[in-house]
DNA sequence: ATGTCC
């Protein structure tokens, strides 16, 4: 059923009156997709108002739409193809610390402990569990949810204001461009019965990782040997052989509540108006962007996105302070902060459309109109792709060929084993020994087996898919030295 | 992803 178009590009036809789904992946990668993943992609493609769907090499089954897909619509917004964790993102902090300085595992252990005092991991964890974090009261929480990384918010949290220029989007507003519209909606939410305390408790999670596949990881940067790609990395501020810190997290409980509230509200709207769910799936609810329901969704998405943005920036500042506990005077700069769960308006096929990326990363090449005036106009922006600590993570740059995938690439390696299968099939001592054999330590007594390197697809095959499809090239590889994750007990 | 049930 797949029609091969090139070395790592295929199409999946869905009928005469719809353009086919674009599938990115080498032969082994495309063969790894399950039938349910394809079915979710087809459901998404046939849903109302949708103009394009792209399936990336890390695709697997998700909520309504696959994780690892891009859905484009000129007119409609879809909460499912944004995802439950609104603006789940990656960020990279580059320090000027030579790799040799953290060769000793005892030094790494001290840094891990310093970070743990400031940035908690685990579900429900917030400032209460981090004695050296920041205090986020109701007023500051309200402000950052409505303003994002504004100058005032960054100053109050002690974050360098220059970092806002290294964000895919530093601030999200209501669709009318107004902060006041968001403030009115958040104010209204806070006046609902029993909601205020819950919202305020979520503000206090600012500066925390959460659980699941979220993590913080110290890396050694290894720039490409290719002179052009190496020069791009140096222009971005990457430093070969020096320590960087990669983070993966999102909008925590605050964004989760907003997303679930939207699924509930839209489902109720469908039921009260008799509208049919696409493919009968309530997880594929939608609204016209211009409708009252669509506008409310975009407001809530913006507030979740603002929380995620400031969460990442604060984590990076707290991580830098932790490094300074052990290495006073060490410098750190944010290289980039980029999401893989967000809908943005972008020019696609000659018109402005809503590009929903769910487990997919924006990939604008040099000269893209939305990069004009940014630090990345002449190079394209950094693409931050995590895989696993053992096999390293990758920093890529988009090529003009990325237009075939709606200027998107994958967001990581993608799951090979379900969490249940990973826990059943993988042996705990093998998982822990594997990391030690690669000189990687972690904050966990037992590394979570469902997050083990072998629970994920072969990262090199995934990267080969991206390169062979002509979407992006690798600027640098990151080699992990230590990892912070939500620790699982040894025998769960 | 998520106080794993909103």
PDB file of C-alpha atoms (C1' of nucleotides) in Angstrom, chain A residues 124 198 202 213 252, chain B residues 1-4 6:
ATOM      1  CA  UNK A 124       3.447  15.954  41.260  1.00  0.00           C
ATOM      2  CA  UNK A 198      -5.554  23.565  41.900  1.00  0.00           C
ATOM      3  CA  UNK A 202       0.378  23.786  39.455  1.00  0.00           C
ATOM      4  CA  UNK A 213      10.449  10.203  29.227  1.00  0.00           C
ATOM      5  CA  UNK A 252       3.608  19.765  33.714  1.00  0.00           C
TER       6      UNK A 252
ATOM      7  C1'  DA B   1       2.410  13.152  29.310  1.00  0.00           C
ATOM      8  C1'  DT B   2      -0.669  13.193  34.035  1.00  0.00           C
ATOM      9  C1'  DG B   3      -1.334  12.968  41.943  1.00  0.00           C
ATOM     10  C1'  DT B   4      -1.693   6.938  35.981  1.00  0.00           C
ATOM     11  C1'  DC B   6     -11.504  14.277  35.836  1.00  0.00           C
TER      12       DC B   6
END
